[in-house]
PDB file of C-alpha atoms in Angstrom:
ATOM      1  CA  MET A   1     -71.801 -51.230-176.055  1.00 51.00           C
ATOM      2  CA  LYS A   2     -74.250 -53.422-174.145  1.00 46.00           C
ATOM      3  CA  LYS A   3     -71.757 -53.707-171.271  1.00 47.00           C
ATOM      4  CA  LEU A   4     -71.442 -49.910-171.149  1.00 44.00           C
ATOM      5  CA  ILE A   5     -75.236 -49.459-171.017  1.00 46.00           C
ATOM      6  CA  PHE A   6     -75.464 -52.121-168.296  1.00 44.00           C
ATOM      7  CA  LEU A   7     -72.774 -50.408-166.207  1.00 41.00           C
ATOM      8  CA  LEU A   8     -74.418 -46.982-166.580  1.00 42.00           C
ATOM      9  CA  THR A   9     -77.806 -48.412-165.551  1.00 45.00           C
ATOM     10  CA  LEU A  10     -76.255 -50.124-162.518  1.00 44.00           C
ATOM     11  CA  LEU A  11     -74.497 -46.905-161.516  1.00 45.00           C
ATOM     12  CA  PHE A  12     -77.767 -44.942-161.802  1.00 44.00           C
ATOM     13  CA  LEU A  13     -79.707 -47.436-159.660  1.00 43.00           C
ATOM     14  CA  SER A  14     -77.006 -47.430-156.989  1.00 47.00           C
ATOM     15  CA  THR A  15     -77.013 -43.616-156.831  1.00 47.00           C
ATOM     16  CA  LEU A  16     -80.824 -43.562-156.566  1.00 42.00           C
ATOM     17  CA  SER A  17     -80.758 -46.161-153.760  1.00 45.00           C
ATOM     18  CA  ILE A  18     -78.194 -44.174-151.752  1.00 44.00           C
ATOM     19  CA  ALA A  19     -80.214 -40.964-152.171  1.00 45.00           C
ATOM     20  CA  GLN A  20     -83.386 -42.665-150.945  1.00 46.00           C
ATOM     21  CA  LYS A  21     -81.575 -44.086-147.910  1.00 46.00           C
ATOM     22  CA  GLY A  22     -80.228 -40.645-147.079  1.00 44.00           C
ATOM     23  CA  LYS A  23     -83.731 -39.184-147.174  1.00 46.00           C
ATOM     24  CA  SER A  24     -85.195 -41.894-144.938  1.00 43.00           C
ATOM     25  CA  ASN A  25     -82.407 -41.572-142.355  1.00 47.00           C
ATOM     26  CA  SER A  26     -82.904 -37.823-141.985  1.00 51.00           C
ATOM     27  CA  SER A  27     -86.697 -37.798-142.320  1.00 64.00           C
ATOM     28  CA  SER A  28     -88.353 -34.724-140.871  1.00 71.00           C
ATOM     29  CA  LYS A  29     -91.756 -33.068-140.861  1.00 85.00           C
ATOM     30  CA  SER A  30     -93.290 -29.984-139.313  1.00 87.00           C
ATOM     31  CA  VAL A  31     -96.680 -28.683-138.185  1.00 91.00           C
ATOM     32  CA  VAL A  32     -97.230 -24.912-138.255  1.00 94.00           C
ATOM     33  CA  LEU A  33     -99.124 -23.609-135.196  1.00 94.00           C
ATOM     34  CA  SER A  34     -99.058 -19.852-135.771  1.00 95.00           C
ATOM     35  CA  LYS A  35     -97.384 -17.113-137.828  1.00 95.00           C
ATOM     36  CA  VAL A  36     -96.704 -13.404-137.363  1.00 95.00           C
ATOM     37  CA  ASP A  37     -94.315 -11.090-139.232  1.00 95.00           C
ATOM     38  CA  ASN A  38     -91.338 -13.229-140.288  1.00 94.00           C
ATOM     39  CA  ILE A  39     -91.806 -15.727-137.430  1.00 95.00           C
ATOM     40  CA  SER A  40     -93.571 -19.073-137.399  1.00 95.00           C
ATOM     41  CA  ALA A  41     -94.135 -21.435-134.477  1.00 95.00           C
ATOM     42  CA  GLU A  42     -93.806 -25.051-135.535  1.00 95.00           C
ATOM     43  CA  ILE A  43     -93.637 -28.548-134.103  1.00 94.00           C
ATOM     44  CA  ILE A  44     -90.700 -30.147-135.883  1.00 93.00           C
ATOM     45  CA  THR A  45     -90.162 -33.909-135.846  1.00 92.00           C
ATOM     46  CA  ILE A  46     -86.662 -35.151-136.679  1.00 87.00           C
ATOM     47  CA  ASN A  47     -85.858 -38.832-136.251  1.00 84.00           C
ATOM     48  CA  LYS A  48     -88.974 -39.308-134.055  1.00 83.00           C
ATOM     49  CA  GLU A  49     -88.010 -36.446-131.683  1.00 90.00           C
ATOM     50  CA  LYS A  50     -90.541 -33.615-131.474  1.00 91.00           C
ATOM     51  CA  ASN A  51     -89.570 -30.058-130.566  1.00 94.00           C
ATOM     52  CA  LEU A  52     -91.630 -26.878-130.443  1.00 95.00           C
ATOM     53  CA  VAL A  53     -89.600 -24.087-132.038  1.00 95.00           C
ATOM     54  CA  LEU A  54     -89.754 -20.573-133.442  1.00 95.00           C
ATOM     55  CA  LEU A  55     -88.383 -20.160-136.950  1.00 95.00           C
ATOM     56  CA  VAL A  56     -87.192 -16.592-137.542  1.00 95.00           C
ATOM     57  CA  LYS A  57     -86.795 -16.052-141.288  1.00 91.00           C
ATOM     58  CA  ASP A  58     -84.456 -13.195-142.163  1.00 85.00           C
ATOM     59  CA  SER A  59     -81.419 -13.339-144.418  1.00 78.00           C
ATOM     60  CA  SER A  60     -81.125 -16.832-142.926  1.00 87.00           C
ATOM     61  CA  VAL A  61     -83.400 -19.019-140.790  1.00 90.00           C
ATOM     62  CA  VAL A  62     -82.781 -18.932-137.027  1.00 91.00           C
ATOM     63  CA  THR A  63     -84.311 -21.642-134.816  1.00 93.00           C
ATOM     64  CA  LEU A  64     -85.292 -20.786-131.236  1.00 95.00           C
ATOM     65  CA  GLU A  65     -86.217 -23.671-128.943  1.00 95.00           C
ATOM     66  CA  VAL A  66     -89.538 -23.092-127.171  1.00 96.00           C
ATOM     67  CA  LYS A  67     -90.175 -26.567-125.747  1.00 94.00           C
ATOM     68  CA  LYS A  68     -87.947 -29.616-126.125  1.00 92.00           C
ATOM     69  CA  ASN A  69     -89.052 -33.248-126.475  1.00 91.00           C
ATOM     70  CA  VAL A  70     -92.796 -32.651-126.581  1.00 89.00           C
ATOM     71  CA  PRO A  71     -94.870 -35.856-126.203  1.00 88.00           C
ATOM     72  CA  ASN A  72     -96.632 -37.454-129.152  1.00 85.00           C
ATOM     73  CA  ASN A  73    -100.025 -36.471-127.756  1.00 84.00           C
ATOM     74  CA  PHE A  74     -99.004 -32.813-127.411  1.00 88.00           C
ATOM     75  CA  LYS A  75    -102.019 -30.743-128.528  1.00 88.00           C
ATOM     76  CA  PRO A  76    -101.677 -27.074-127.561  1.00 92.00           C
ATOM     77  CA  GLU A  77    -104.875 -25.038-127.528  1.00 93.00           C
ATOM     78  CA  ASN A  78    -105.306 -21.333-128.332  1.00 94.00           C
ATOM     79  CA  PHE A  79    -101.704 -21.052-129.513  1.00 96.00           C
ATOM     80  CA  THR A  80    -100.887 -17.443-130.419  1.00 96.00           C
ATOM     81  CA  ILE A  81     -97.886 -15.227-131.184  1.00 97.00           C
ATOM     82  CA  LYS A  82     -98.271 -11.472-130.777  1.00 96.00           C
ATOM     83  CA  SER A  83     -95.737  -8.677-131.085  1.00 97.00           C
ATOM     84  CA  PHE A  84     -95.621  -5.726-128.700  1.00 97.00           C
ATOM     85  CA  THR A  85     -93.361  -2.781-127.995  1.00 97.00           C
ATOM     86  CA  THR A  86     -92.037  -1.543-124.672  1.00 97.00           C
ATOM     87  CA  ASN A  87     -89.391   1.128-124.059  1.00 95.00           C
ATOM     88  CA  GLY A  88     -88.579   1.200-127.772  1.00 94.00           C
ATOM     89  CA  LYS A  89     -87.971  -2.572-128.014  1.00 96.00           C
ATOM     90  CA  LYS A  90     -90.090  -5.024-130.018  1.00 97.00           C
ATOM     91  CA  PHE A  91     -90.755  -8.397-128.386  1.00 98.00           C
ATOM     92  CA  TYR A  92     -93.000 -11.384-129.036  1.00 98.00           C
ATOM     93  CA  HIS A  93     -95.446 -12.957-126.593  1.00 98.00           C
ATOM     94  CA  ILE A  94     -96.164 -16.654-127.124  1.00 97.00           C
ATOM     95  CA  THR A  95     -98.972 -18.331-125.228  1.00 97.00           C
ATOM     96  CA  TRP A  96    -100.815 -21.643-125.302  1.00 97.00           C
ATOM     97  CA  LYS A  97    -102.778 -24.009-123.073  1.00 96.00           C
ATOM     98  CA  GLU A  98    -102.606 -27.743-122.443  1.00 94.00           C
ATOM     99  CA  LYS A  99    -105.235 -29.963-120.835  1.00 93.00           C
ATOM    100  CA  ILE A 100    -104.319 -32.285-117.971  1.00 87.00           C
ATOM    101  CA  ASN A 101    -106.141 -35.563-117.469  1.00 89.00           C
ATOM    102  CA  SER A 102    -104.687 -38.195-115.148  1.00 88.00           C
ATOM    103  CA  VAL A 103    -106.663 -41.130-113.713  1.00 89.00           C
ATOM    104  CA  THR A 104    -105.485 -43.795-111.240  1.00 90.00           C
ATOM    105  CA  LYS A 105    -107.370 -46.101-108.860  1.00 88.00           C
ATOM    106  CA  LEU A 106    -107.084 -43.590-106.032  1.00 87.00           C
ATOM    107  CA  LYS A 107    -106.826 -40.205-107.738  1.00 90.00           C
ATOM    108  CA  THR A 108    -108.240 -38.254-110.674  1.00 92.00           C
ATOM    109  CA  GLU A 109    -106.683 -34.985-111.824  1.00 90.00           C
ATOM    110  CA  ASN A 110    -108.195 -32.635-114.388  1.00 92.00           C
ATOM    111  CA  GLY A 111    -106.874 -29.218-115.171  1.00 93.00           C
ATOM    112  CA  LEU A 112    -105.305 -26.706-117.466  1.00 95.00           C
ATOM    113  CA  VAL A 113    -101.686 -25.646-117.976  1.00 95.00           C
ATOM    114  CA  SER A 114    -101.094 -22.108-119.232  1.00 97.00           C
ATOM    115  CA  GLU A 115     -97.727 -21.350-120.829  1.00 97.00           C
ATOM    116  CA  ASP A 116     -96.442 -17.824-121.495  1.00 98.00           C
ATOM    117  CA  GLN A 117     -93.115 -16.825-123.013  1.00 98.00           C
ATOM    118  CA  ILE A 118     -91.646 -13.464-124.024  1.00 98.00           C
ATOM    119  CA  TRP A 119     -88.903 -13.524-126.667  1.00 98.00           C
ATOM    120  CA  ASP A 120     -86.436 -10.964-127.936  1.00 97.00           C
ATOM    121  CA  VAL A 121     -85.821 -12.532-131.354  1.00 95.00           C
ATOM    122  CA  GLU A 122     -83.212  -9.915-132.258  1.00 93.00           C
ATOM    123  CA  THR A 123     -80.887 -11.183-129.527  1.00 94.00           C
ATOM    124  CA  LYS A 124     -82.369 -14.725-129.541  1.00 94.00           C
ATOM    125  CA  THR A 125     -83.173 -14.322-125.831  1.00 96.00           C
ATOM    126  CA  LEU A 126     -86.010 -15.799-123.785  1.00 97.00           C
ATOM    127  CA  LEU A 127     -86.964 -12.960-121.429  1.00 98.00           C
ATOM    128  CA  LEU A 128     -89.721 -14.832-119.578  1.00 97.00           C
ATOM    129  CA  GLY A 129     -90.952 -18.391-119.305  1.00 97.00           C
ATOM    130  CA  ASN A 130     -93.974 -18.862-117.031  1.00 97.00           C
ATOM    131  CA  THR A 131     -96.017 -22.006-116.369  1.00 97.00           C
ATOM    132  CA  HIS A 132     -99.278 -21.914-114.427  1.00 97.00           C
ATOM    133  CA  LYS A 133    -101.405 -24.940-113.493  1.00 95.00           C
ATOM    134  CA  ALA A 134    -105.018 -24.986-112.317  1.00 94.00           C
ATOM    135  CA  LEU A 135    -105.993 -28.452-111.048  1.00 93.00           C
ATOM    136  CA  ASN A 136    -109.123 -30.167-109.813  1.00 92.00           C
ATOM    137  CA  ILE A 137    -108.213 -33.242-107.757  1.00 92.00           C
ATOM    138  CA  LYS A 138    -110.535 -36.021-106.587  1.00 92.00           C
ATOM    139  CA  GLU A 139    -108.920 -38.541-104.271  1.00 90.00           C
ATOM    140  CA  LYS A 140    -110.088 -41.597-102.329  1.00 89.00           C
ATOM    141  CA  VAL A 141    -108.825 -41.483 -98.731  1.00 89.00           C
ATOM    142  CA  TYR A 142    -108.973 -44.563 -96.508  1.00 86.00           C
ATOM    143  CA  LEU A 143    -110.054 -44.103 -92.891  1.00 85.00           C
ATOM    144  CA  ASP A 144    -108.349 -47.160 -91.405  1.00 84.00           C
ATOM    145  CA  LYS A 145    -105.228 -49.255 -91.891  1.00 84.00           C
ATOM    146  CA  ASN A 146    -107.177 -52.221 -93.260  1.00 80.00           C
ATOM    147  CA  LYS A 147    -108.764 -50.004 -95.931  1.00 82.00           C
ATOM    148  CA  THR A 148    -112.294 -51.130 -95.077  1.00 83.00           C
ATOM    149  CA  ALA A 149    -113.749 -47.628 -95.115  1.00 85.00           C
ATOM    150  CA  SER A 150    -112.999 -44.597 -97.247  1.00 85.00           C
ATOM    151  CA  HIS A 151    -114.360 -41.268 -98.372  1.00 84.00           C
ATOM    152  CA  ASP A 152    -113.740 -39.038-101.378  1.00 87.00           C
ATOM    153  CA  VAL A 153    -111.903 -35.740-101.045  1.00 90.00           C
ATOM    154  CA  GLU A 154    -112.128 -33.054-103.721  1.00 91.00           C
ATOM    155  CA  LYS A 155    -109.917 -29.980-103.845  1.00 90.00           C
ATOM    156  CA  ASN A 156    -108.723 -27.311-106.261  1.00 91.00           C
ATOM    157  CA  ARG A 157    -105.072 -26.389-106.449  1.00 91.00           C
ATOM    158  CA  LYS A 158    -103.035 -23.805-108.327  1.00 92.00           C
ATOM    159  CA  GLU A 159     -99.328 -23.995-109.064  1.00 93.00           C
ATOM    160  CA  GLY A 160     -97.146 -21.155-110.284  1.00 94.00           C
ATOM    161  CA  PHE A 161     -98.049 -17.558-111.115  1.00 96.00           C
ATOM    162  CA  ASP A 162    -100.967 -16.072-113.028  1.00 96.00           C
ATOM    163  CA  PHE A 163     -99.554 -14.036-115.917  1.00 97.00           C
ATOM    164  CA  VAL A 164    -100.997 -10.836-117.410  1.00 97.00           C
ATOM    165  CA  LEU A 165     -99.291  -8.819-120.155  1.00 97.00           C
ATOM    166  CA  ASN A 166    -100.179  -5.131-119.841  1.00 97.00           C
ATOM    167  CA  ALA A 167    -100.721  -2.638-122.667  1.00 96.00           C
ATOM    168  CA  ASP A 168     -97.448  -0.819-121.913  1.00 96.00           C
ATOM    169  CA  GLY A 169     -95.396  -4.036-122.214  1.00 97.00           C
ATOM    170  CA  SER A 170     -95.004  -4.590-118.477  1.00 97.00           C
ATOM    171  CA  PHE A 171     -96.457  -7.761-116.991  1.00 97.00           C
ATOM    172  CA  ASN A 172     -97.969  -8.985-113.730  1.00 96.00           C
ATOM    173  CA  LEU A 173     -97.148 -12.223-111.941  1.00 96.00           C
ATOM    174  CA  SER A 174     -99.642 -12.929-109.190  1.00 95.00           C
ATOM    175  CA  THR A 175    -100.805 -15.564-106.744  1.00 93.00           C
ATOM    176  CA  LYS A 176    -103.744 -15.660-104.379  1.00 90.00           C
ATOM    177  CA  THR A 177    -101.910 -13.493-101.851  1.00 91.00           C
ATOM    178  CA  GLN A 178     -99.539 -11.207-103.799  1.00 92.00           C
ATOM    179  CA  ASN A 179     -99.026  -9.328-107.051  1.00 95.00           C
ATOM    180  CA  SER A 180     -95.720  -8.317-108.685  1.00 95.00           C
ATOM    181  CA  VAL A 181     -95.203  -5.945-111.634  1.00 96.00           C
ATOM    182  CA  TYR A 182     -92.184  -6.291-113.943  1.00 97.00           C
ATOM    183  CA  VAL A 183     -90.933  -3.680-116.424  1.00 97.00           C
ATOM    184  CA  TYR A 184     -88.263  -3.886-119.113  1.00 97.00           C
ATOM    185  CA  ASN A 185     -84.942  -2.279-118.214  1.00 96.00           C
ATOM    186  CA  THR A 186     -83.071  -1.164-121.357  1.00 95.00           C
ATOM    187  CA  GLU A 187     -79.721  -0.913-119.568  1.00 95.00           C
ATOM    188  CA  ALA A 188     -79.907  -4.430-118.122  1.00 95.00           C
ATOM    189  CA  ASN A 189     -81.645  -5.831-121.240  1.00 95.00           C
ATOM    190  CA  LYS A 190     -84.120  -7.756-119.092  1.00 96.00           C
ATOM    191  CA  TYR A 191     -87.339  -7.436-117.111  1.00 97.00           C
ATOM    192  CA  VAL A 192     -86.913  -6.269-113.534  1.00 97.00           C
ATOM    193  CA  LEU A 193     -89.241  -5.971-110.570  1.00 95.00           C
ATOM    194  CA  LYS A 194     -90.875  -2.526-110.576  1.00 91.00           C
ATOM    195  CA  SER A 195     -91.434  -2.432-106.813  1.00 77.00           C
ATOM    196  CA  ALA A 196     -91.881  -4.723-103.839  1.00 72.00           C
ATOM    197  CA  PRO A 197     -94.702  -7.266-104.338  1.00 75.00           C
ATOM    198  CA  SER A 198     -98.035  -5.975-103.094  1.00 75.00           C
ATOM    199  CA  SER A 199    -100.255  -8.138-100.885  1.00 77.00           C
ATOM    200  CA  LYS A 200    -103.794  -8.809-101.983  1.00 68.00           C
ATOM    201  CA  SER A 201    -106.592  -7.918 -99.594  1.00 63.00           C
ATOM    202  CA  THR A 202    -108.124 -10.908 -97.828  1.00 54.00           C
ATOM    203  CA  SER A 203    -110.538  -9.004 -95.620  1.00 51.00           C
ATOM    204  CA  LYS A 204    -113.931 -10.579 -95.026  1.00 51.00           C
ATOM    205  CA  LYS A 205    -117.256  -8.797 -95.157  1.00 49.00           C
ATOM    206  CA  ARG A 206    -118.946  -8.198 -91.831  1.00 49.00           C
ATOM    207  CA  ARG A 207    -122.449  -9.481 -91.363  1.00 46.00           C
TER     208      ARG A 207
END
């Protein structure tokens, strides 16, 4: 009887140990950033790899990858998910911002990255992914080969397109010199250019 109890106890401890090992090997955690309808945006960490995803909860849970392998210091600001309708179709606009801060001996960069995505969760399709950067750069420039004299140069730089989502579900992508309008085409199941890009006026005032 004692042997039987001993064997049962040993079997129980072994099963518990295996279960705990299984949990530690597949450890995961998540941070919820925003929710709307049946959709939540989360940073999911699995085995030390972080991914930003959309979890669409219906009869089952569908995972849509928004940003893969995000860094440990990833801290999105003003993260929002909003639904909108255009041409009878319901889509979701995801937007967030990230700060840039890079310092070296010769250069300092500060700025803001704006991310915008439009998703059709019904078809699991990313309809638009736009990244825009606004940078302020301060750089030390040497005036001679021996680097005995230098001066500081400061400049502002933009990369990518400015994004604006309009009330009718169309959107604008613009730069300093041009503006393009995109509308959703139900036959092509994607956004298409409404017309040729228009040039922005650069005329100067006369004195």
